[in-house]
Structure formats: C-alpha cells, structure tokens
Amino acid sequence: MQPTMYDTLLLLPLFQGLCKEDLTNILEKVKLQFIKYKKGDYLAKQEETCHHLIFIIQGEVCSESTDKNHNYTLYETFKGPLVIEPYSLFGMYPYYTASYYAETEVSALIISKSYILSELNNYEIFRMNYLNMLCNRAQTIYRKLWNAHIGDTQDKIIKFLQLRCIRPAGKKKLCVRMEDLAELIDDTRINVSKVLNELQEQKLISLSRKEILIPQLEKIIQHQYKK
C-alpha cells in the first residue's frame, strides 16, 4: 500500500487507530470508491435511503436540511475530513436527514453498507470508532434537548441552531420567517426580531428577507456565555 493512501485513510475518523497491516487488508478486501465532485454536485439528498458511508477527504461541503412542516431550511458549511451521517446507515429510518452538495471541488471515499457489514465490522477498532461516534452524537443531542426551550430569547435561538447543526461552529444560514422562528422556540416575534437585530448590530449575523446568515456560529455562542 502506498504511504499516501495510508495517510489518507488515517484522516478519516472511522479508520483512526488501525495499523498499517489492517489497512492493507482492508484495501485488498473492500471495494473503495474514490470520487471527485464538482462544485454544485450533490453527494446525497434528503430523505434518500442511505446505502453507504461517504467520507469527505478534501474540499468544502454544504448541508441543506428542510423542515416542510415548520417552514425553514438550514444550511451548514464544513470541510473534510468528515463522514456524512454515519447514524443514518442503520436503524428504523435509514434515510439522509439533509442534502449535501459540493461548495468546492470535493474528494470523497464511498464504502457500501454490505462491505461494512461483511469486512470492516471484523476490525474491533473500526467497530469501536463507529460506536463512539454514534454514542457521542446521541449524548450530545440529549444534552441539547434537555434545555432546548430554557433561557432568554437569545439562548433559545442559539440552542435551536446548535440542536440542528452538525457542528457547533462555522458558517450557517437559516431561511425562516420571524414568526415561524418565534413559534419554533416558543417566544414572541417582537423578542426574536429585537435579539436578531442586536446580533446584527454586533456584526455576529446579517439579516435579509427570510434569511439569517451566521459567518461563525462559535462567536455567537462565545458571546452568549460572556453575558
């Protein structure tokens, strides 16, 4: 196995900790698809069945999650290395919860569910990495849900975003009407408008019609903790 391939696989969270011999065996037994995506290409679409794991090796990807019942769409931008929705591969609802498209040229590795079950599942470190990833997500979401509607209006807006974002940092865009956001966080439209305009004055967000652009979510979170 070429050192570059070894280094590439070690960048991916589910392969971390595997020795070179195990990685060599994986390459011999598992069909790995390396795919290049052009800007604008979709890697996966919301509500499609998840049949494989998609590892983002290089490039920038945007997720697009639409809630038709509550009239909002959340966009999130992030960079590799990253695995897309490993929690959607199994369970009662094995469907993508968001769509993912390339913001730049993207290099990705795709492994089918059948190879994960027949080959990768034989490696204890891979199983542990997968379990840790799923458990970390479940524990994090549980903690967020516990206090989802507690606090002032700004607290609730931030918790709304944190609960729905893959990562609590980086660029986000929320397309929603003020009255719909107020209903979602159990608050008033006046309070929501006041808080959002204050955040804009502090250059933490920018507002346009039915759109909230957040350049760096972590800055809003830090600002809230300093209050």
Coordinates of N, CA and C in Angstrom, one line a residue:
M1 N 0.8 -1.2 0.0 CA 0.0 0.0 0.0 C 0.9 1.2 0.0
Q2 N 0.5 2.2 -0.8 CA 1.3 3.4 -0.9 C 1.1 4.3 0.4
P3 N 2.2 4.9 0.9 CA 2.0 5.7 2.1 C 1.0 6.8 2.0
T4 N 0.8 7.4 0.8 CA -0.2 8.4 0.6 C -1.6 7.9 0.9
M5 N -1.9 6.6 0.4 CA -3.2 6.0 0.7 C -3.4 5.8 2.2
Y6 N -2.3 5.3 2.8 CA -2.4 5.0 4.3 C -2.7 6.3 5.0
D7 N -2.0 7.4 4.7 CA -2.2 8.7 5.4 C -3.6 9.2 5.1
T8 N -4.1 9.0 3.9 CA -5.5 9.4 3.6 C -6.5 8.7 4.4
L9 N -6.4 7.4 4.5 CA -7.3 6.6 5.3 C -7.3 7.0 6.8
L10 N -6.1 7.3 7.3 CA -6.0 7.7 8.7 C -6.6 9.0 9.0
L11 N -6.8 9.8 8.0 CA -7.5 11.1 8.2 C -9.0 10.9 8.6
L12 N -9.5 9.8 8.2 CA -11.0 9.5 8.3 C -11.2 9.0 9.7
P13 N -12.2 9.5 10.4 CA -12.4 9.2 11.8 C -12.7 7.7 12.1
L14 N -13.3 7.0 11.2 CA -13.6 5.6 11.5 C -12.4 4.7 11.3
F15 N -11.3 5.2 10.7 CA -10.1 4.3 10.5 C -9.0 4.7 11.5
Q16 N -9.2 5.7 12.3 CA -8.1 6.1 13.2 C -7.8 5.0 14.2
G17 N -6.5 4.7 14.3 CA -6.1 3.7 15.3 C -5.8 2.4 14.6
L18 N -6.2 2.2 13.4 CA -5.9 0.9 12.7 C -4.4 0.9 12.3
C19 N -3.8 -0.3 12.4 CA -2.4 -0.4 12.0 C -2.3 -0.5 10.5
K20 N -1.0 -0.4 10.0 CA -0.8 -0.4 8.5 C -1.2 -1.8 8.0
E21 N -1.0 -2.9 8.7 CA -1.3 -4.2 8.2 C -2.9 -4.3 8.0
D22 N -3.6 -3.8 9.0 CA -5.1 -3.9 8.9 C -5.6 -3.0 7.7
L23 N -5.0 -1.9 7.5 CA -5.4 -1.0 6.4 C -5.1 -1.7 5.1
T24 N -4.0 -2.4 5.0 CA -3.6 -3.1 3.8 C -4.6 -4.2 3.5
N25 N -5.0 -4.9 4.5 CA -6.0 -6.0 4.4 C -7.4 -5.4 3.9
I26 N -7.7 -4.2 4.4 CA -9.0 -3.6 4.1 C -9.0 -3.3 2.6
L27 N -7.8 -2.7 2.1 CA -7.8 -2.3 0.7 C -7.8 -3.5 -0.2
E28 N -7.4 -4.7 0.3 CA -7.4 -5.9 -0.5 C -8.8 -6.5 -0.6
K29 N -9.6 -6.3 0.5 CA -10.9 -7.0 0.6 C -12.1 -6.1 0.3
V30 N -11.9 -4.8 0.6 CA -13.1 -3.9 0.5 C -13.0 -3.0 -0.8
K31 N -14.1 -2.9 -1.5 CA -14.1 -2.1 -2.6 C -14.3 -0.6 -2.2
L32 N -13.3 0.2 -2.4 CA -13.3 1.6 -2.1 C -13.5 2.4 -3.3
Q33 N -14.5 3.3 -3.3 CA -14.7 4.2 -4.5 C -14.2 5.6 -4.1
F34 N -13.2 6.0 -4.9 CA -12.8 7.4 -4.7 C -13.4 8.2 -5.8
I35 N -14.2 9.3 -5.4 CA -14.9 10.1 -6.4 C -14.6 11.5 -6.2
K36 N -14.5 12.2 -7.3 CA -14.4 13.7 -7.4 C -15.7 14.3 -7.7
Y37 N -16.1 15.3 -6.9 CA -17.3 16.0 -7.2 C -17.0 17.5 -7.6
K38 N -17.7 18.0 -8.6 CA -17.5 19.4 -9.0 C -18.4 20.3 -8.1
K39 N -18.1 21.5 -8.1 CA -18.9 22.5 -7.3 C -20.4 22.4 -7.8
G40 N -21.3 22.3 -6.8 CA -22.7 22.2 -7.2 C -23.2 20.8 -7.2
D41 N -22.3 19.8 -7.4 CA -22.8 18.4 -7.4 C -23.3 17.9 -6.1
Y42 N -24.4 17.1 -6.1 CA -25.0 16.6 -4.9 C -24.3 15.2 -4.6
L43 N -23.9 15.1 -3.3 CA -23.3 13.8 -2.8 C -24.4 12.9 -2.3
A44 N -25.5 13.5 -1.7 CA -26.6 12.8 -1.1 C -27.8 13.8 -1.0
K45 N -29.0 13.2 -1.0 CA -30.2 14.1 -0.9 C -31.1 13.7 0.2
Q46 N -31.7 14.7 0.8 CA -32.5 14.5 2.0 C -33.6 13.5 1.7
E47 N -33.9 12.5 2.6 CA -34.9 11.5 2.5 C -34.6 10.4 1.6
E48 N -33.4 10.4 0.9 CA -33.0 9.2 0.1 C -32.5 8.2 1.1
T49 N -32.6 6.9 0.7 CA -32.1 5.8 1.6 C -30.5 5.9 1.6
C50 N -30.0 5.7 2.8 CA -28.5 5.7 3.0 C -28.0 4.3 2.8
H51 N -27.3 4.0 1.7 CA -26.8 2.7 1.3 C -25.3 2.6 1.6
H52 N -24.6 3.7 1.9 CA -23.2 3.6 2.0 C -22.7 4.8 2.9
L53 N -21.5 4.7 3.3 CA -20.8 5.8 4.0 C -20.1 6.6 3.0
I54 N -20.2 8.0 3.2 CA -19.5 8.9 2.3 C -18.5 9.7 3.2
F55 N -17.2 9.5 2.9 CA -16.2 10.2 3.7 C -15.7 11.4 2.8
I56 N -15.8 12.5 3.4 CA -15.2 13.7 2.7 C -13.7 13.8 3.1
I57 N -12.9 13.7 2.1 CA -11.4 13.7 2.3 C -10.9 15.1 2.2
Q58 N -11.2 15.8 1.1 CA -10.8 17.1 0.9 C -12.0 17.9 0.3
G59 N -12.0 19.2 0.5 CA -13.0 20.1 -0.1 C -14.0 20.6 0.9
E60 N -14.9 21.4 0.5 CA -15.9 22.0 1.3 C -17.3 21.6 0.8
V61 N -18.1 21.2 1.8 CA -19.5 20.7 1.5 C -20.5 21.5 2.3
C62 N -21.7 21.7 1.6 CA -22.8 22.4 2.3 C -23.9 21.4 2.5
S63 N -24.5 21.4 3.7 CA -25.7 20.6 4.0 C -26.9 21.5 3.9
E64 N -28.0 20.9 3.4 CA -29.2 21.6 3.3 C -30.3 20.8 3.8
S65 N -30.9 21.2 5.0 CA -31.9 20.5 5.7 C -33.2 21.3 5.7
T66 N -34.3 20.7 5.1 CA -35.5 21.4 5.0 C -36.6 20.8 5.9
D67 N -37.2 21.6 6.7 CA -38.4 21.1 7.5 C -39.6 21.7 6.9
K68 N -40.3 20.9 6.1 CA -41.5 21.4 5.4 C -42.7 21.7 6.4
N69 N -42.7 21.0 7.5 CA -43.8 21.2 8.4 C -43.7 22.6 9.1
H70 N -42.5 23.0 9.4 CA -42.2 24.2 10.1 C -41.6 25.3 9.3
N71 N -41.6 25.1 8.0 CA -41.2 26.2 7.1 C -39.9 26.8 7.3
Y72 N -38.8 26.0 7.4 CA -37.5 26.6 7.4 C -36.5 25.6 6.8
T73 N -35.4 26.2 6.3 CA -34.3 25.5 5.8 C -33.0 25.9 6.4
L74 N -32.2 25.0 6.8 CA -30.9 25.3 7.5 C -29.8 24.8 6.6
Y75 N -28.8 25.7 6.3 CA -27.6 25.4 5.5 C -26.4 25.5 6.4
E76 N -25.5 24.5 6.2 CA -24.3 24.5 7.0 C -23.1 24.1 6.2
T77 N -22.0 24.8 6.3 CA -20.8 24.6 5.5 C -19.7 24.0 6.4
F78 N -19.1 23.0 5.9 CA -18.0 22.4 6.6 C -17.0 21.7 5.7
K79 N -15.8 21.5 6.2 CA -14.7 20.9 5.4 C -14.3 19.5 5.9
G80 N -13.7 18.8 5.0 CA -13.2 17.4 5.4 C -11.9 17.5 6.2
P81 N -11.5 16.5 6.9 CA -12.1 15.1 6.8 C -13.4 15.0 7.6
L82 N -14.4 14.3 7.0 CA -15.7 14.2 7.7 C -16.4 13.0 7.1
V83 N -17.2 12.3 7.9 CA -18.1 11.3 7.4 C -19.5 11.8 7.4
I84 N -20.3 11.6 6.4 CA -21.6 12.1 6.3 C -22.6 11.1 6.9
E85 N -23.3 11.6 7.9 CA -24.4 10.9 8.6 C -24.1 9.4 8.8
P86 N -23.1 9.0 9.5 CA -22.9 7.6 9.8 C -24.1 7.0 10.6
Y87 N -24.9 7.8 11.3 CA -26.0 7.4 12.1 C -27.2 7.0 11.2
S88 N -27.2 7.4 9.9 CA -28.3 7.1 9.0 C -28.2 5.8 8.3
L89 N -27.1 5.1 8.5 CA -26.8 3.8 7.7 C -27.7 2.7 8.3
F90 N -28.0 2.7 9.6 CA -28.7 1.6 10.2 C -29.9 2.2 11.0
G91 N -30.7 1.4 11.6 CA -31.9 1.8 12.4 C -33.2 1.7 11.7
M92 N -34.2 2.3 12.3 CA -35.6 2.2 11.7 C -35.8 3.2 10.6
Y93 N -35.0 4.2 10.5 CA -35.1 5.3 9.5 C -33.8 5.5 8.8
P94 N -33.3 4.6 8.0 CA -32.0 4.8 7.3 C -32.1 5.7 6.1
Y95 N -32.5 6.9 6.4 CA -32.6 7.9 5.3 C -31.8 9.2 5.7
Y96 N -31.2 9.9 4.7 CA -30.5 11.1 5.0 C -31.4 12.2 5.5
T97 N -30.9 12.9 6.5 CA -31.7 13.9 7.2 C -31.5 15.3 6.5
A98 N -30.5 15.3 5.6 CA -30.2 16.6 4.9 C -29.7 16.2 3.5
S99 N -29.6 17.2 2.6 CA -29.0 17.1 1.3 C -27.5 17.6 1.5
Y100 N -26.6 17.1 0.7 CA -25.2 17.5 0.8 C -24.7 17.8 -0.7
Y101 N -24.2 19.0 -0.9 CA -23.6 19.3 -2.2 C -22.3 20.0 -2.1
A102 N -21.5 19.9 -3.1 CA -20.1 20.4 -3.1 C -20.1 21.9 -3.2
E103 N -19.4 22.6 -2.3 CA -19.2 24.0 -2.3 C -18.0 24.3 -3.2
T104 N -17.0 23.4 -3.1 CA -15.8 23.5 -3.9 C -15.6 22.1 -4.6
E105 N -14.5 21.9 -5.3 CA -14.3 20.5 -5.7 C -14.0 19.7 -4.5
V106 N -14.6 18.5 -4.5 CA -14.6 17.6 -3.3 C -14.1 16.3 -3.7
S107 N -13.1 15.7 -2.9 CA -12.7 14.4 -3.0 C -13.4 13.5 -1.9
A108 N -14.0 12.4 -2.3 CA -14.7 11.6 -1.3 C -14.4 10.2 -1.5
L109 N -14.6 9.4 -0.4 CA -14.4 8.0 -0.4 C -15.8 7.4 -0.1
I110 N -16.2 6.4 -0.8 CA -17.5 5.8 -0.6 C -17.4 4.3 -0.4
I111 N -18.0 3.8 0.7 CA -17.9 2.4 1.1 C -19.4 1.9 1.3
S112 N -19.7 0.8 0.6 CA -21.1 0.4 0.7 C -21.4 -0.3 2.0
K113 N -22.7 -0.3 2.4 CA -23.1 -0.9 3.6 C -22.7 -2.4 3.7
S114 N -22.8 -3.1 2.5 CA -22.5 -4.5 2.5 C -21.1 -4.8 2.9
Y115 N -20.1 -4.0 2.4 CA -18.7 -4.2 2.8 C -18.5 -3.8 4.2
I116 N -19.2 -2.9 4.8 CA -19.0 -2.5 6.2 C -19.4 -3.7 7.0
L117 N -20.6 -4.4 6.7 CA -21.1 -5.5 7.5 C -20.2 -6.7 7.3
S118 N -19.7 -7.0 6.1 CA -19.0 -8.2 5.8 C -17.5 -8.2 6.1
E119 N -16.9 -7.0 6.0 CA -15.5 -6.9 6.2 C -15.0 -5.9 7.3
L120 N -15.4 -4.7 7.2 CA -14.9 -3.7 8.2 C -15.4 -4.0 9.6
N121 N -16.6 -4.6 9.7 CA -17.1 -4.9 11.0 C -16.2 -6.0 11.8
N122 N -15.3 -6.6 11.0 CA -14.4 -7.6 11.7 C -13.3 -7.0 12.4
Y123 N -13.1 -5.7 12.3 CA -12.0 -5.0 12.9 C -12.5 -4.3 14.2
E124 N -12.0 -4.7 15.3 CA -12.5 -4.1 16.6 C -12.4 -2.6 16.7
I125 N -11.2 -2.1 16.2 CA -11.0 -0.6 16.3 C -12.1 0.1 15.4
F126 N -12.4 -0.4 14.3 CA -13.4 0.2 13.4 C -14.8 0.2 14.1
R127 N -15.1 -1.0 14.7 CA -16.4 -1.1 15.5 C -16.4 -0.1 16.6
M128 N -15.3 0.0 17.4 CA -15.3 1.0 18.5 C -15.4 2.4 18.0
N129 N -14.7 2.8 16.9 CA -14.8 4.1 16.4 C -16.2 4.4 16.0
Y130 N -16.9 3.5 15.4 CA -18.3 3.7 14.9 C -19.2 3.8 16.1
L131 N -19.0 3.0 17.1 CA -19.9 3.1 18.3 C -19.6 4.4 19.1
N132 N -18.4 4.8 19.2 CA -18.1 6.0 19.9 C -18.7 7.2 19.1
M133 N -18.7 7.2 17.8 CA -19.2 8.3 17.0 C -20.7 8.3 17.2
L134 N -21.4 7.2 17.2 CA -22.9 7.2 17.4 C -23.3 7.6 18.8
C135 N -22.5 7.1 19.8 CA -22.8 7.4 21.2 C -22.6 8.9 21.5
N136 N -21.5 9.4 20.9 CA -21.2 10.8 21.2 C -22.3 11.7 20.6
R137 N -22.8 11.3 19.4 CA -23.9 12.1 18.8 C -25.2 12.0 19.7
A138 N -25.5 10.8 20.2 CA -26.7 10.6 21.0 C -26.6 11.4 22.3
Q139 N -25.5 11.3 22.9 CA -25.3 12.0 24.2 C -25.3 13.5 24.0
T140 N -24.7 14.0 23.0 CA -24.7 15.5 22.7 C -26.1 16.0 22.4
I141 N -26.9 15.2 21.6 CA -28.3 15.7 21.3 C -29.1 15.6 22.6
Y142 N -28.9 14.6 23.4 CA -29.7 14.5 24.6 C -29.5 15.7 25.5
R143 N -28.2 16.1 25.7 CA -27.9 17.3 26.5 C -28.5 18.6 25.9
K144 N -28.5 18.7 24.6 CA -29.1 19.9 23.9 C -30.6 19.9 24.1
L145 N -31.3 18.7 24.0 CA -32.7 18.7 24.1 C -33.2 19.0 25.5
W146 N -32.4 18.7 26.5 CA -32.8 18.9 27.9 C -33.1 20.4 28.2
N147 N -32.3 21.3 27.6 CA -32.5 22.7 27.8 C -33.0 23.5 26.6
A148 N -33.6 22.8 25.7 CA -33.9 23.4 24.4 C -34.7 24.7 24.5
H149 N -35.7 24.8 25.4 CA -36.6 26.0 25.5 C -36.4 26.7 26.8
I150 N -35.2 26.6 27.4 CA -34.9 27.3 28.6 C -34.0 28.5 28.4
G151 N -34.2 29.6 29.1 CA -33.4 30.8 28.9 C -34.1 31.9 28.2
D152 N -33.4 33.0 28.0 CA -34.0 34.1 27.3 C -34.0 33.8 25.8
T153 N -34.5 34.8 25.0 CA -34.7 34.6 23.6 C -33.5 34.3 22.9
Q154 N -32.4 35.0 23.2 CA -31.1 34.7 22.5 C -30.6 33.3 22.9
D155 N -30.8 32.9 24.1 CA -30.4 31.5 24.5 C -31.2 30.5 23.6
K156 N -32.5 30.7 23.4 CA -33.3 29.8 22.7 C -33.0 29.7 21.2
I157 N -32.6 30.9 20.6 CA -32.2 30.9 19.2 C -31.0 30.1 19.0
I158 N -30.0 30.3 19.9 CA -28.7 29.7 19.8 C -28.9 28.1 20.0
K159 N -29.7 27.8 21.0 CA -30.0 26.3 21.2 C -30.7 25.7 20.0
F160 N -31.6 26.4 19.4 CA -32.3 26.0 18.2 C -31.3 25.6 17.1
L161 N -30.3 26.5 16.9 CA -29.3 26.3 15.9 C -28.3 25.1 16.3
Q162 N -27.9 25.1 17.5 CA -27.0 24.1 18.0 C -27.6 22.7 17.9
L163 N -28.8 22.6 18.2 CA -29.5 21.3 18.1 C -29.6 20.7 16.7
R164 N -29.7 21.6 15.7 CA -29.9 21.2 14.4 C -28.6 21.1 13.5
C165 N -27.5 21.7 14.0 CA -26.3 21.8 13.2 C -25.4 20.5 13.5
I166 N -24.7 20.1 12.5 CA -23.8 19.0 12.6 C -22.6 19.4 13.5
R167 N -22.1 20.6 13.3 CA -21.0 21.1 14.1 C -21.4 22.5 14.7
P168 N -21.0 22.7 16.0 CA -21.4 24.0 16.6 C -20.5 25.1 16.3
A169 N -20.0 25.2 15.0 CA -19.0 26.2 14.6 C -19.1 26.3 13.1
G170 N -18.6 27.4 12.6 CA -18.5 27.6 11.2 C -19.7 28.4 10.6
K171 N -19.8 28.4 9.3 CA -20.8 29.2 8.6 C -22.2 28.5 8.5
K172 N -23.2 29.2 8.9 CA -24.6 28.7 8.8 C -25.5 29.7 8.2
K173 N -26.6 29.2 7.6 CA -27.6 30.1 7.0 C -29.0 29.5 7.3
L174 N -29.8 30.2 8.0 CA -31.2 29.8 8.3 C -32.2 30.6 7.5
C175 N -33.0 29.9 6.7 CA -34.0 30.6 5.9 C -35.4 30.3 6.6
V176 N -35.9 31.4 7.2 CA -37.1 31.2 8.0 C -37.8 32.6 8.2
R177 N -39.1 32.6 8.4 CA -39.8 33.8 8.7 C -39.7 34.1 10.2
M178 N -39.7 35.3 10.6 CA -39.6 35.7 12.0 C -40.6 35.0 12.8
E179 N -41.9 35.0 12.3 CA -43.0 34.5 13.1 C -42.9 33.0 13.2
D180 N -42.3 32.3 12.2 CA -42.1 30.9 12.3 C -41.0 30.5 13.3
L181 N -39.9 31.3 13.3 CA -38.9 31.0 14.2 C -39.4 31.3 15.7
A182 N -40.1 32.3 15.9 CA -40.7 32.6 17.2 C -41.5 31.5 17.7
E183 N -42.4 30.9 16.8 CA -43.2 29.8 17.2 C -42.3 28.5 17.5
L184 N -41.3 28.3 16.8 CA -40.4 27.2 17.0 C -39.7 27.2 18.3
I185 N -39.4 28.4 18.8 CA -38.6 28.5 20.0 C -39.5 28.9 21.2
D186 N -40.8 28.9 20.9 CA -41.8 29.3 22.0 C -41.6 30.7 22.5
D187 N -41.5 31.7 21.6 CA -41.3 33.0 22.0 C -42.1 34.0 21.2
T188 N -42.0 35.3 21.3 CA -42.7 36.2 20.5 C -41.9 36.7 19.4
R189 N -42.6 37.1 18.3 CA -42.0 37.7 17.1 C -41.2 38.9 17.5
I190 N -41.7 39.8 18.4 CA -41.1 41.0 18.8 C -39.7 40.7 19.4
N191 N -39.7 39.8 20.3 CA -38.5 39.4 21.0 C -37.4 38.9 20.1
V192 N -37.9 38.0 19.1 CA -37.0 37.4 18.2 C -36.4 38.5 17.3
S193 N -37.2 39.4 16.8 CA -36.7 40.5 15.9 C -35.7 41.4 16.7
K194 N -36.0 41.7 17.9 CA -35.2 42.5 18.7 C -33.8 41.9 18.9
V195 N -33.8 40.6 19.3 CA -32.5 39.9 19.5 C -31.7 39.8 18.2
L196 N -32.3 39.4 17.1 CA -31.6 39.3 15.8 C -31.0 40.6 15.4
N197 N -31.8 41.7 15.6 CA -31.2 43.0 15.2 C -30.0 43.4 16.1
E198 N -30.1 43.0 17.3 CA -29.0 43.3 18.2 C -27.7 42.5 17.8
L199 N -27.9 41.3 17.4 CA -26.8 40.4 17.0 C -26.2 41.0 15.7
Q200 N -27.1 41.5 14.8 CA -26.6 42.1 13.6 C -25.8 43.4 13.8
E201 N -26.2 44.2 14.8 CA -25.5 45.4 15.2 C -24.1 45.1 15.7
Q202 N -24.0 43.9 16.3 CA -22.7 43.5 16.9 C -21.9 42.7 15.8
K203 N -22.4 42.6 14.6 CA -21.8 42.0 13.4 C -21.6 40.5 13.6
L204 N -22.4 39.9 14.4 CA -22.4 38.4 14.6 C -23.2 37.7 13.6
I205 N -24.2 38.4 13.0 CA -25.1 37.8 11.9 C -25.4 38.9 11.0
S206 N -26.0 38.6 9.8 CA -26.5 39.5 8.9 C -27.9 39.1 8.5
L207 N -28.8 40.0 8.4 CA -30.2 39.7 8.1 C -30.6 40.2 6.7
S208 N -31.4 39.4 6.1 CA -32.1 39.8 4.9 C -33.5 39.2 4.9
R209 N -34.3 39.4 3.9 CA -35.7 38.9 3.9 C -35.7 37.4 4.1
K210 N -36.3 36.9 5.1 CA -36.4 35.5 5.5 C -35.1 34.7 5.5
E211 N -34.0 35.4 5.9 CA -32.7 34.8 5.9 C -31.8 35.3 7.0
I212 N -31.2 34.4 7.7 CA -30.2 34.8 8.7 C -28.9 34.1 8.4
L213 N -27.9 34.9 8.1 CA -26.6 34.4 7.8 C -25.7 34.6 9.0
I214 N -25.1 33.5 9.3 CA -24.2 33.4 10.5 C -22.8 33.0 10.0
P215 N -21.8 34.0 9.9 CA -20.5 33.6 9.5 C -19.8 32.6 10.3
Q216 N -19.9 32.8 11.7 CA -19.2 31.9 12.6 C -20.1 31.6 13.8
L217 N -20.8 30.5 13.9 CA -21.7 30.2 15.0 C -21.0 30.2 16.3
E218 N -19.7 29.8 16.3 CA -19.0 29.8 17.6 C -18.9 31.1 18.3
K219 N -18.8 32.2 17.5 CA -18.7 33.6 18.0 C -20.0 34.0 18.7
I220 N -21.1 33.6 18.2 CA -22.4 33.9 18.9 C -22.5 33.1 20.2
I221 N -22.0 31.8 20.2 CA -22.0 31.0 21.4 C -21.1 31.6 22.5
Q222 N -19.9 32.0 22.1 CA -19.0 32.7 23.0 C -19.5 34.0 23.5
H223 N -20.2 34.7 22.7 CA -20.8 36.0 23.1 C -21.9 35.8 24.2
Q224 N -22.7 34.7 24.0 CA -23.7 34.4 24.9 C -23.2 34.0 26.3
Y225 N -22.1 33.3 26.3 CA -21.5 32.8 27.6 C -20.9 34.0 28.3
K226 N -20.5 35.1 27.6 CA -19.9 36.2 28.3 C -20.9 37.2 28.9
K227 N -22.2 37.0 28.6 CA -23.2 37.9 29.1 C -23.3 37.9 30.6

